[in-house]
Coordinates of C-alpha atoms and ligand atoms in Angstrom, one line a residue:
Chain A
X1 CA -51.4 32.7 -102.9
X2 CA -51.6 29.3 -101.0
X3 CA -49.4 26.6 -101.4
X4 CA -51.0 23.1 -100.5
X5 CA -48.7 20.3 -99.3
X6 CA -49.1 18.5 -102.7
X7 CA -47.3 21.7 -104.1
X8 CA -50.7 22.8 -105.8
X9 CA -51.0 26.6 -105.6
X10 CA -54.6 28.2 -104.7
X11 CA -54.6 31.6 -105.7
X12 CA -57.0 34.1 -104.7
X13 CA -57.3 37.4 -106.9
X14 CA -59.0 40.1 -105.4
X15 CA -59.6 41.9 -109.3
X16 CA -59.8 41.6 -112.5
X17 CA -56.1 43.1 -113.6
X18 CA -54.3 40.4 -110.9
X19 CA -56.9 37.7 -112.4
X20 CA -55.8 38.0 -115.9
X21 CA -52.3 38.5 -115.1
X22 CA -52.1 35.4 -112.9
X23 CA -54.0 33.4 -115.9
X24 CA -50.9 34.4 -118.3
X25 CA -48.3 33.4 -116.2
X26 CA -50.3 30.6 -115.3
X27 CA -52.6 29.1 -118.1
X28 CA -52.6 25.7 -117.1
X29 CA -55.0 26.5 -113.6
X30 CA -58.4 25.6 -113.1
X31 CA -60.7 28.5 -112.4
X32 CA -62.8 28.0 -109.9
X33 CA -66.5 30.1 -109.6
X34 CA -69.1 28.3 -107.4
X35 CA -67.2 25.2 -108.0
X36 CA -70.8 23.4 -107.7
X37 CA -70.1 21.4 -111.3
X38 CA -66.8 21.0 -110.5
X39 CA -67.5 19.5 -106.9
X40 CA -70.5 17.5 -108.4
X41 CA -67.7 15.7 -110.2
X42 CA -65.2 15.6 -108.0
X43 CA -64.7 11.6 -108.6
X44 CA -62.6 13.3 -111.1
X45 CA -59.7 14.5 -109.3
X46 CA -57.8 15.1 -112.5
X47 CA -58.8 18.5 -112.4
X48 CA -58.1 19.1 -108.6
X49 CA -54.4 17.8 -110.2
X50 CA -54.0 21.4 -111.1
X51 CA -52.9 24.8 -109.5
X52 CA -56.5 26.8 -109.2
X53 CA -57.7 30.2 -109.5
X54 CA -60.6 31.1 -106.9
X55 CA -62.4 33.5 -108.6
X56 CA -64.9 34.1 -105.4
X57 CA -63.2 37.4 -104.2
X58 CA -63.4 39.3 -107.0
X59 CA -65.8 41.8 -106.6
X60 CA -66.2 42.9 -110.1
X61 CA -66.6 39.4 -111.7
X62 CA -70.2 40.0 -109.0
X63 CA -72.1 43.0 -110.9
X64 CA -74.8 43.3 -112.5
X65 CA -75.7 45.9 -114.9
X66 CA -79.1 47.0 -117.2
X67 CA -79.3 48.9 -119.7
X68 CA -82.4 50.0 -121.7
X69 CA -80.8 47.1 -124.3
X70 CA -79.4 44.9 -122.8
X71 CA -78.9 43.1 -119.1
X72 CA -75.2 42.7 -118.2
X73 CA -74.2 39.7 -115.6
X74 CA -70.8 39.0 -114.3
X75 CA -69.4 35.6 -114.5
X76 CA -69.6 35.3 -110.8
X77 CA -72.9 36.6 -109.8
X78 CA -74.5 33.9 -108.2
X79 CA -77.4 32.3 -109.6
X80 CA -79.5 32.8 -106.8
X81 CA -78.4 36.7 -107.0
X82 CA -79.5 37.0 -110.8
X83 CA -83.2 35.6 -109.5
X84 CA -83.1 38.5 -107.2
X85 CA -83.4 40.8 -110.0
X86 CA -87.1 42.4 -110.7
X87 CA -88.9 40.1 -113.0
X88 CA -89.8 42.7 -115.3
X89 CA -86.2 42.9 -115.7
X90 CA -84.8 39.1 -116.5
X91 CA -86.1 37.6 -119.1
X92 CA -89.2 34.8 -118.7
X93 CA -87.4 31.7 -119.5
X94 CA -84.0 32.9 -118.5
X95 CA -85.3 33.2 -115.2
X96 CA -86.9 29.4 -115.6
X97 CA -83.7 28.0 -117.2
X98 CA -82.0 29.3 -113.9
X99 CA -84.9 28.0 -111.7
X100 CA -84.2 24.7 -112.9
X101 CA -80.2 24.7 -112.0
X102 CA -80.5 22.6 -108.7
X103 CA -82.1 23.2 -105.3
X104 CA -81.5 27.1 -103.8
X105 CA -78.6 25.9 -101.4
X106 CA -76.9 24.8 -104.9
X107 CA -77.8 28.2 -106.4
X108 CA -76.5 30.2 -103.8
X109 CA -73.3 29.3 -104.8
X110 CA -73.4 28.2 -108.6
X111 CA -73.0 30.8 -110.9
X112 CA -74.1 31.5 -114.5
X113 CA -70.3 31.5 -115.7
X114 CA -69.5 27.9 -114.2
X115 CA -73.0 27.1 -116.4
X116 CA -72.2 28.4 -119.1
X117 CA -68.4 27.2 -119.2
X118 CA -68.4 23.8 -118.4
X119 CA -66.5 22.0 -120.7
X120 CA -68.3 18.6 -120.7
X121 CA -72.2 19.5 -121.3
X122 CA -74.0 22.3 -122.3
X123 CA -76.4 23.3 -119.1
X124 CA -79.2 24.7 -118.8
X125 CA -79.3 28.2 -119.6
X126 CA -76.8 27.8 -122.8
X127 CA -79.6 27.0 -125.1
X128 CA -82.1 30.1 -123.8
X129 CA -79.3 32.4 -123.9
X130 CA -78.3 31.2 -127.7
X131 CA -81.7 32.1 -128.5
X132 CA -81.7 35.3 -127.0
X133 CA -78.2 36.4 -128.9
X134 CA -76.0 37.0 -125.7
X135 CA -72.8 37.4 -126.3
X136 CA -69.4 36.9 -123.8
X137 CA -66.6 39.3 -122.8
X138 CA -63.8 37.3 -123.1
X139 CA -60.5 38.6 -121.6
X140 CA -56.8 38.1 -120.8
X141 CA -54.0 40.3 -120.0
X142 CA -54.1 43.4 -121.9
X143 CA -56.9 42.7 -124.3
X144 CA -60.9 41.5 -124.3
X145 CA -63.0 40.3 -127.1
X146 CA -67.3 39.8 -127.3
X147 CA -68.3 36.5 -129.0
X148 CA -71.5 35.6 -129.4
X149 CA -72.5 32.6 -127.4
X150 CA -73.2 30.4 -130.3
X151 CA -69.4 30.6 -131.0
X152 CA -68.0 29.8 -127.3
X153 CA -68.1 26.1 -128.8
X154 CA -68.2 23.9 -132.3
X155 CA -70.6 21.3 -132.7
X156 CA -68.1 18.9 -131.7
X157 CA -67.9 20.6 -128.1
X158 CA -64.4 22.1 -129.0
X159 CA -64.3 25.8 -126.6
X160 CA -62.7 28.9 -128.3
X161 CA -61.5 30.2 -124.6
X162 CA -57.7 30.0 -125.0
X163 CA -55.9 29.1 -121.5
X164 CA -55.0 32.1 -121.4
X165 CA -58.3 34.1 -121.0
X166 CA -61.7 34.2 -118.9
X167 CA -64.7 34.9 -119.4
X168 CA -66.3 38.2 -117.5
X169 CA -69.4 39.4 -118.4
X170 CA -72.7 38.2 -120.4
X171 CA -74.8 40.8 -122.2
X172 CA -78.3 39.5 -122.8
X173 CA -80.2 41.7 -125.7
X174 CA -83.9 43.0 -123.4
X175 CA -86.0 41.9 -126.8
X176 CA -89.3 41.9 -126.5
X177 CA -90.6 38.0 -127.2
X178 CA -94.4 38.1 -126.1
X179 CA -93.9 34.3 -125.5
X180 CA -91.1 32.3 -123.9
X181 CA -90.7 29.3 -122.3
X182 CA -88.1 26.9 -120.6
X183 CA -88.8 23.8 -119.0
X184 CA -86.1 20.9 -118.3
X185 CA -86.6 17.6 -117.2
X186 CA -83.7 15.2 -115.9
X187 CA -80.4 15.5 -114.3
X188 CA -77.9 16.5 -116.9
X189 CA -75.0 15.2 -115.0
X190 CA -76.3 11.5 -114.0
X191 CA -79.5 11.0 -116.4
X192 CA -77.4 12.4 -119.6
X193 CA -79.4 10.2 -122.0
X194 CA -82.3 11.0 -120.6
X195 CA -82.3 14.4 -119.7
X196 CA -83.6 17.4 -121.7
X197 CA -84.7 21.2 -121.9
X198 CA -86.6 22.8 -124.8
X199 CA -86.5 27.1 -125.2
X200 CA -88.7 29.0 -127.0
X201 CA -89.1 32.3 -127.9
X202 CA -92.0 33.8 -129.9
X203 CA -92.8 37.1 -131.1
X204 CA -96.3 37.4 -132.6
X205 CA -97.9 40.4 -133.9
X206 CA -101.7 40.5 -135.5
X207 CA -102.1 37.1 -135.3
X208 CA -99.0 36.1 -137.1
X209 CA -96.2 34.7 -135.7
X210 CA -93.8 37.1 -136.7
X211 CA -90.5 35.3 -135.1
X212 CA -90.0 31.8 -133.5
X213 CA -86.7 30.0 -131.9
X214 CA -86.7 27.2 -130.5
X215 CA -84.1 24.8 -129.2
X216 CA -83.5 21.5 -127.8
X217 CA -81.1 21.8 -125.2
X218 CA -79.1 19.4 -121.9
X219 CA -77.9 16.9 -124.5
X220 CA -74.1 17.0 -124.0
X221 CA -72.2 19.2 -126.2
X222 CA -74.7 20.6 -128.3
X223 CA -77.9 21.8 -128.6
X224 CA -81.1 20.7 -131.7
X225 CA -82.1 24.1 -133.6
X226 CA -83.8 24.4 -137.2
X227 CA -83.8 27.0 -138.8
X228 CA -86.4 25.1 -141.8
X229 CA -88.7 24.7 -138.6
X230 CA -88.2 28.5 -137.4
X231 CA -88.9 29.5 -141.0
X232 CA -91.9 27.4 -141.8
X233 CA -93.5 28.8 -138.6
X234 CA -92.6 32.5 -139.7
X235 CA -95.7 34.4 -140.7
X236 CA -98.0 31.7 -140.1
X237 CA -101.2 32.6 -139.1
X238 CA -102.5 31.7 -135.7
X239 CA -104.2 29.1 -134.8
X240 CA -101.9 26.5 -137.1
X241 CA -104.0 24.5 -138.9
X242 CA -103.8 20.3 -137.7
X243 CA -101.2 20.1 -141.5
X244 CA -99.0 23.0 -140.7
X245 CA -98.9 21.7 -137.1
X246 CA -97.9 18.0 -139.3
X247 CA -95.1 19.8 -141.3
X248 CA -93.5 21.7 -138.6
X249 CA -92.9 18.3 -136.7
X250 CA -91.4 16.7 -139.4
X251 CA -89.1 19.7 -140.3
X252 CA -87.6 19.7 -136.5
X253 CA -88.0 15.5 -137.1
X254 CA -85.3 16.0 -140.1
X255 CA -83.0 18.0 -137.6
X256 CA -82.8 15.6 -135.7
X257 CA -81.9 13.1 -137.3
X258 CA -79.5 15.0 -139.0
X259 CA -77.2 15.9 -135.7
X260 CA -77.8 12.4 -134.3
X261 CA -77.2 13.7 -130.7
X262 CA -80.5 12.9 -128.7
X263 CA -81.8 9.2 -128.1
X264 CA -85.2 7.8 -129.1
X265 CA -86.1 8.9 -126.1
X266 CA -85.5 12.6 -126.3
X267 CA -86.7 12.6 -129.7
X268 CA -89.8 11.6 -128.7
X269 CA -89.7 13.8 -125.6
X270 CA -88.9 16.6 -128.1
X271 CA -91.8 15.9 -130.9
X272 CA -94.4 15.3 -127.7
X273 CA -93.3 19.3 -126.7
X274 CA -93.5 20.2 -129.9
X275 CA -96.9 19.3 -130.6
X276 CA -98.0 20.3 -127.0
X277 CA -96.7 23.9 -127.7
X278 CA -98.2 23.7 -131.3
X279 CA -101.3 23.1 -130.1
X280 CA -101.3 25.8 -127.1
X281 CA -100.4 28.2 -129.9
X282 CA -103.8 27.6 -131.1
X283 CA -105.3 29.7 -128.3
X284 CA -103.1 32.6 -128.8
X285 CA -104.9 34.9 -126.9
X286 CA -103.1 33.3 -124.3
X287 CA -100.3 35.5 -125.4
X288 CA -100.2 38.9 -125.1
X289 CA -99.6 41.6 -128.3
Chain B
X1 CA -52.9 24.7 -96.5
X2 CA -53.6 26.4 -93.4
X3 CA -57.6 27.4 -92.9
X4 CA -59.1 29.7 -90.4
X5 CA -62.9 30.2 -90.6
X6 CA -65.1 31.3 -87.7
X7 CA -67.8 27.9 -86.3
X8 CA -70.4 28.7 -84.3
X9 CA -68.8 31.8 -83.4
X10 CA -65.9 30.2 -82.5
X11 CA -62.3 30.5 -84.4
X12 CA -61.0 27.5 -85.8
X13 CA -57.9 26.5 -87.5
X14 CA -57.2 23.6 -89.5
X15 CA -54.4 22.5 -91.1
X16 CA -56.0 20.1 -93.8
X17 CA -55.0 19.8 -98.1
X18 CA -56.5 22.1 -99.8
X19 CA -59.1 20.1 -101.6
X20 CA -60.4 18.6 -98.7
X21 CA -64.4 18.9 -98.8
X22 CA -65.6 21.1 -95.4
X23 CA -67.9 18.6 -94.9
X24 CA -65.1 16.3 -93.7
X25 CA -63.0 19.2 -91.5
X26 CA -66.5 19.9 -89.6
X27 CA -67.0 16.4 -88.9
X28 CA -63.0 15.1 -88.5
X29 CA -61.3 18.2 -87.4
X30 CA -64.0 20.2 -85.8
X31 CA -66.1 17.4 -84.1
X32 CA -69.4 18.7 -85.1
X33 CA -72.2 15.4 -85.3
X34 CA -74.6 17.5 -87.2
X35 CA -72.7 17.1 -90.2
X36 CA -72.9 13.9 -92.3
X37 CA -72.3 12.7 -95.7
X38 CA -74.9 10.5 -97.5
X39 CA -73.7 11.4 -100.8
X40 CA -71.0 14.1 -101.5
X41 CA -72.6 15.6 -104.4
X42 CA -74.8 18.0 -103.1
X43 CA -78.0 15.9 -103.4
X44 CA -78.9 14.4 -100.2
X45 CA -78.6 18.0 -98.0
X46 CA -77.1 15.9 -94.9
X47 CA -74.2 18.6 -94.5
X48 CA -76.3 21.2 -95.0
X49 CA -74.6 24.2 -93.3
X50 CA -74.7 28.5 -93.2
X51 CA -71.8 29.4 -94.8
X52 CA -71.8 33.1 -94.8
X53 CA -75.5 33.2 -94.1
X54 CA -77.0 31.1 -96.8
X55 CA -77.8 27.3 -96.6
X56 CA -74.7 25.5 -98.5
X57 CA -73.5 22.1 -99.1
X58 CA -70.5 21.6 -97.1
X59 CA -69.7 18.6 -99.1
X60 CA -69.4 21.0 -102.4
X61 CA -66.8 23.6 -100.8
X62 CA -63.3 22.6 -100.4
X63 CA -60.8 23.8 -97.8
X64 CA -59.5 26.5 -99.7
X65 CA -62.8 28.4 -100.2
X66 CA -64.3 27.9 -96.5
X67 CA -60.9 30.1 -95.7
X68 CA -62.2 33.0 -93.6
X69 CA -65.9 32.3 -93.6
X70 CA -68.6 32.5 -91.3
X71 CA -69.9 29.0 -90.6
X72 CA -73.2 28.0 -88.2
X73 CA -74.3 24.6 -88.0
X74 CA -77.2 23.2 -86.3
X75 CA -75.0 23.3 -83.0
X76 CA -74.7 27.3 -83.4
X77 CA -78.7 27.1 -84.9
X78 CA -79.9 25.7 -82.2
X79 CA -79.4 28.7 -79.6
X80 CA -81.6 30.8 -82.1
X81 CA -84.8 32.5 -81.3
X82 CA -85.5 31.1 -85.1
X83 CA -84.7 27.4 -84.0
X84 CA -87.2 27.1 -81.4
X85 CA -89.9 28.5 -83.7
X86 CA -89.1 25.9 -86.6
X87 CA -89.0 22.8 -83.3
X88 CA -92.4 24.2 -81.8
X89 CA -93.7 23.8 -84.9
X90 CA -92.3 20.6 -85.8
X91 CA -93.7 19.7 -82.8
X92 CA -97.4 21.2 -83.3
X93 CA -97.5 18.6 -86.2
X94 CA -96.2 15.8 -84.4
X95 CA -93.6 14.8 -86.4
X96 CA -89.6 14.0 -85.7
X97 CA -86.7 14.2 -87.4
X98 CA -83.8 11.4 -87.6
X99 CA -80.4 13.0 -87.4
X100 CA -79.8 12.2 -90.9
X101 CA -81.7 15.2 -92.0
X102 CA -82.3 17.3 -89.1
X103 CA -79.4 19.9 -89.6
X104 CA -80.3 20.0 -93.3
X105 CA -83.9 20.5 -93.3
X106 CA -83.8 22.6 -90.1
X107 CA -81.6 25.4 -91.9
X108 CA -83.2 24.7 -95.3
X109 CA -86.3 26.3 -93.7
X110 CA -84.5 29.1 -91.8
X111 CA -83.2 30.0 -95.2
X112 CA -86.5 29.8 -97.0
X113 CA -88.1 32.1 -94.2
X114 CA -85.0 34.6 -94.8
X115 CA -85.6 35.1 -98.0
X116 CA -89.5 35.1 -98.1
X117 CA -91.7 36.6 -95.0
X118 CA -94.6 34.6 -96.4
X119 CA -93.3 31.7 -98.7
X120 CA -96.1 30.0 -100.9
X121 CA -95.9 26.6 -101.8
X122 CA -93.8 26.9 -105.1
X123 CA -90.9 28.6 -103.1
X124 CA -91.3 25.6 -100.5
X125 CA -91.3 23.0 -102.8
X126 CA -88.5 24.4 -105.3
X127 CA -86.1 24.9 -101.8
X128 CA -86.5 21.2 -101.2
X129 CA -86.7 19.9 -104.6
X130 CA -84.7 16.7 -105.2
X131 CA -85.2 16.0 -100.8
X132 CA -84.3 12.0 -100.6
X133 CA -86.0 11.3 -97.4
X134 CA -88.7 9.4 -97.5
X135 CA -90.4 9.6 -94.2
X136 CA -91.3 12.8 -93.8
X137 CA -93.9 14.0 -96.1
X138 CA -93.4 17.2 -97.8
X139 CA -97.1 18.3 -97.1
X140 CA -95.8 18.0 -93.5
X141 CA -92.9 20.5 -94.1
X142 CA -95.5 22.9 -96.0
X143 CA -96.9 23.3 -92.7
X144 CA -94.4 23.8 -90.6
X145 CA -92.2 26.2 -92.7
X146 CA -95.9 28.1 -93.1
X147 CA -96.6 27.8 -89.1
X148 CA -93.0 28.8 -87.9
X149 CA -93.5 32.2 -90.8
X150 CA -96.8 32.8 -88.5
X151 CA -94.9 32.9 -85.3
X152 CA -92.0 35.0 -86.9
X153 CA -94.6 37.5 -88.4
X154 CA -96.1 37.7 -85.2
X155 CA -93.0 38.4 -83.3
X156 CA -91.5 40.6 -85.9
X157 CA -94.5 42.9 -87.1
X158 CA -96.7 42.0 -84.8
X159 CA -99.4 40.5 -87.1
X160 CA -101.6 37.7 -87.1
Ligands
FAD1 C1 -77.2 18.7 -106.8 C2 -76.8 19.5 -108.0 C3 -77.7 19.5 -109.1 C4 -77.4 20.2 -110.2 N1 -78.3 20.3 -111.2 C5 -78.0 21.0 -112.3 C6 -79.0 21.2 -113.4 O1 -80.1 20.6 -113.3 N2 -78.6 21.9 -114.5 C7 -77.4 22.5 -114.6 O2 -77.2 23.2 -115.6 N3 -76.5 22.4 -113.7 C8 -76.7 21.6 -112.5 N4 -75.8 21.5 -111.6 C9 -74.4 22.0 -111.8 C10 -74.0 23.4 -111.3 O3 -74.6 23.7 -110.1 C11 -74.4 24.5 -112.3 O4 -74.1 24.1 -113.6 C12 -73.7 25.8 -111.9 O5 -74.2 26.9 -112.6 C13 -72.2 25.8 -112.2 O6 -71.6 27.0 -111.7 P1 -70.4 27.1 -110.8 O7 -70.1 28.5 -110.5 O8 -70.6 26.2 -109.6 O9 -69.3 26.4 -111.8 P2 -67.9 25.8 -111.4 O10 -68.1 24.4 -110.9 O11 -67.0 26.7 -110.6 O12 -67.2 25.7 -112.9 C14 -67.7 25.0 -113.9 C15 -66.7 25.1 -115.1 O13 -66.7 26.4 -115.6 C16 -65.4 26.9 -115.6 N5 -65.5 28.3 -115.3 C17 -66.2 28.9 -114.3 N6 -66.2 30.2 -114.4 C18 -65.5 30.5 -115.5 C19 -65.1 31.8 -116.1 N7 -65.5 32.9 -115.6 N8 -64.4 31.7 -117.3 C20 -64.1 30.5 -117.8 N9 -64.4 29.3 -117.3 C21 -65.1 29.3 -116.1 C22 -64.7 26.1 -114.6 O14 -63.3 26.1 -114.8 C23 -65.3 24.8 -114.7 O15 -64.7 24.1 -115.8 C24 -76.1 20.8 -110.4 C25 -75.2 20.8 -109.3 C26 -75.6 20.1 -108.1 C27 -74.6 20.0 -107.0
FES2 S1 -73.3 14.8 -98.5 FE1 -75.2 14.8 -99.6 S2 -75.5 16.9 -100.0 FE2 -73.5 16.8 -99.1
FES3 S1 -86.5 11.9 -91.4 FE1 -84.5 11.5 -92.0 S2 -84.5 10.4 -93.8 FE2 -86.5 10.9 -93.3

C-alpha cells in the first residue's frame, strides 16, 4: 500500500483473497480497472477524494475461460484482449458492442468490468449482454453470489453491488442466434441526449422467427426493451408483411413512451432502425439456418 | 507517492501526488516535448505514449498506475528501425506532421502494424477513429501505414 501526501491510500492487490479482504476493511475505496471512464471524468475529483483499489495486478481478475456453454471473462481483461479471442468464439454483436468502446489505445486499457459498472450510464455492451442472459460473479470476503445482469441495477439506476463486494467474472451463455447486430452512434459521455445503440438478436428457423430481442441501449441508466414487440415478432413468418412491419413499430413506439427515457431524437433514431432492420428481415436468406 | 517507472530505457523517479495524470510527470518532471495535452480525456491522442508496449493515453493514467512501467515515447521511438520506416514513408507521400500530433500518430501506426502484418482499411480507420486533426487526410495515413507494412514485410519475411 501507498500513502499519497493528501493521506489517500493506493492499494495494490496482487489476488483476489487480499482484494476482497482489503474491500471489507475498506468499503468506502474506489476500485480502479482501466480507469479510462473514470479518467474521462476526472473533472470530477470527488471520486479521486477517496482511498482506491488498483485492480491492474491481479492476475486472476485477467482470465478468460470457454466452455462448450458459456464464455467466461474476468472483470479486468482488457477490452482489446477479449477482441483477441477467435471470432467463432465471441459472440457477433458482443464483439461490435466492444468495437465501438473508443479508439484501440482506449481499449487497451478499458475493460469490460469498468463498462459494465459504471455507476452513471449504462455503456455499451450492457444492453447486448442483457440480451444474451450473462450473469455476474459477485464477491466479498468469504462469500460470492451470480446475478443476472438485468438485476446489477433498477430502473431508476440504483446498483445492487454492496461496498463491500466486487464484481469478478461475466459468464456469457454461447446460444446460437443466426442474427445479431450492434451498432452505436454518439458519445455516451458528452452527446448523452443524443447518443444511442440498438442490440438484436434473432433466432429463426424455417422461415419463422422463432426468437427476437431487441434493445435500445446508451441512454443513461437504463435501457428500451418490449417484450409486446419481442412477442408480436415471435413466429412470424418471414418476409413481414408492410402491416406486421406497421404493428411492430407501434408496439416498441408504446415502450417508449412508457419509460420516457430517450428524446425525440432517439425515438426517432430508434423507429428509423426499427423499420431498416424490419425491412432487411424481408430478405432472410440473408441469414443463415 | 513516490513513482519509479523505466522512460526510454532510462529509470526515473518522481515524487509527484498520486493522482497526477502521466501526461503531466513526462512533460513537467521528465522533460519530454513530445508529450502534450490538447484535451485530457483521451480524445485528441497528443500524449499518446507505449506504456508497456501498447499505444496509451498518458493523460488517462495517473501516477499511481505508471508505477513500475515500461514507458517509450517518441524520443525512445525515434531510434527504432520501425521509426524510420513509418518517416520514409511519410516522406514518399510528401506529407509532414506538426508536433501536435506527431508522437501520437507516429506510435498509433507502430501499434497498428504490431498487431496486424497486413492491416486493411477497417483496422486503419477504427485505430484512428475520433483523430481531431484536420490537415492531414486520413486517405494519406492509409498509405503510409500500408507502405511502412510493405517495408516491414520485406525486411521481416522477406516478401514483396
Ligand atoms: C476517448 C474515450 C471514448 C470512450 N467512448 C466510449 C464509448 O463510446 N462507449 C463506452 O461504453 N465507453 C466509452 N468510454 C469509456 C470507457 O473507456 C469504457 O466504458 C471502459 O470500458 C471502462 O472500463 P475501465 O476499465 O476503464 O473502467 P474504470 O474507469 O476503471 O471504472 C469504471 C467504473 O466501474 C467501477 N468498476 C471497475 N471495475 C469494477 C469491478 N470489477 N467491480 C465493481 N466495480 C468496478 C469503477 O469503480 C468505476 O466506477 C470512452 C473513454 C474514452 C477515454
Ligand atoms: S491530452 Fe488529448 S488524448 Fe490525452
Ligand atoms: S498535422 Fe497536426 S493537427 Fe494536423
Amino acid at each position: 500500500m501507498a500513502e499519497n501526501r493528501t493521506g489517500r491510500n493506493i492499494f495494490a492487490p496482487k489476488s483476489v483473497s487480499e482484494l476482497l479482504s482489503i474491500k471489507q476493511q475498506h468499503p468506502d475505496t474506489l476500485l480502479w480497472a482501466g480507469g479510462t471512464a473514470l479518467m474521462r471524468q476526472q473533472n470530477i475529483h470527488p471520486s479521486f477524494s477517496k482511498d482506491i483499489i488498483q485492480l491492474s495486478g491481479i492476475r486472476e481478475l485477467k482470465k478468460i475461460r470457454r466452455t462448450e456453454r458459456y464464455l467466461e471473462i474476468g472483470a479486468c481483461v482488457p477490452i482489446k484482449k477479449i477482441l483477441n479471442v477467435g471470432q467463432h468464439v465471441l459472440p457477433f454483436a458482443l464483439s461490435e458492442a466492444l468495437r465501438s468502446i473508443a479508439p484501440p489505445h482506449i481499449r487497451n486499457r478499458a475493460t469490460l468490468g469498468g463498462n459494465l459498472c459504471c455507476r452513471s450510464r449504462r455503456l455499451n455492451t450492457y444492453s447486448v449482454l442483457i440480451l444474451m442472459d450473462a450473469i455476474l460473479e459477485i464477491r466479498k470476503s468469504g462469500k460470492s453470489r451470480w446475478v443476472g445482469l438485468n438485476r446489477l441495477f433498477t430502473r431508476k439506476g440504483k446498483d445492487s453491488i454492496q461496498d463491500n463486494e466486487v464484481v469478478t467474472r461475466i459468464r456469457i451463455p454461447l446460444n446460437v442466434w443466426n442474427l445479431q447486430y450492434f451498432t452505436a452512434v454518439g458519445d455516451p459521455f458528452y452527446d448523452p441526449f443524443n447518443a444511442i445503440s440498438f442490440s438484436l438478436l434473432m433466432e429463426t428457423h424455417k422461415g419463422l422467427i422463432s426468437q427476437v430481442r431487441f434493445a435500445v441501449g446508451n441512454i443513461g441508466k437504463t435501457i428500451v426493451r418490449s417484450i409486446d414487440f419481442e412477442s408480436y415478432l415471435t413466429e412470424k413468418k418471414l418476409k413481414l408483411r408492410p402491416k406486421e412491419i406497421d404493428n411492430a413499430v407501434e408496439y416498441f413506439k408504446k415502450a417508449m413512451e412508457q419509460t420516457e427515457v430517450l428524446t425525440s431524437f432517439q425515438k426517432e433514431r430508434t423507429i428509423r432502425f426499427i423499420l431498416w432492420f424490419l425491412h432487411e428481415l424481408r430478405d432472410y436468406n440473408l441469414f443463415t439456418e | 507517492m513516490k513513482i519509479n517507472f523505466s522512460l526510454n530505457g532510462r529509470n526515473v523517479d518522481v515524487e509527484t501526488p498520486s493522482e497526477t495524470r502521466l501526461s503531466d510527470i513526462l512533460k513537467d518532471n521528465a522533460k519530454i516535448g513530445s508529450v502534450h495535452t490538447a484535451c485530457n480525456k483521451g480524445e485528441c491522442r497528443s500524449c499518446t505514449i507505449l506504456f508497456n508496449g501498447d499505444a496509451a493515453a498518458s493523460c488517462l493514467i495517473p501516477a499511481f498506475e505508471a508505477r513500475s512501467s515500461e514507458i517509450v515515447t517518441l524520443e525512445g521511438f525515434s531510434k527504432t528501425d520501425d521509426y524510420h520506416d513509418i518517416m520514409q514513408a511519410f516522406e514518399e507521400t510528401g506529407t509532414t506532421l506538426c508536433d501536435l500530433c506527431r508522437g501520437g500518430t507516429i506510435l498509433t501506426i507502430y501499434s497498428i502494424l504490431e498487431r496486424f502484418a497486413e492491416p486493411d482499411e477497417g483496422q486503419i480507420l477504427d485505430a484512428f477513429r475520433g483523430s481531431i486533426c484536420p490537415c492531414t487526410n486520413i486517405r494519406i495515413i492509409i498509405q503510409v501505414v500500408k507502405k511502412t507494412a510493405l517495408y516491414r514485410r520485406r525486411k521481416r519475411f522477406g516478401r514483396k
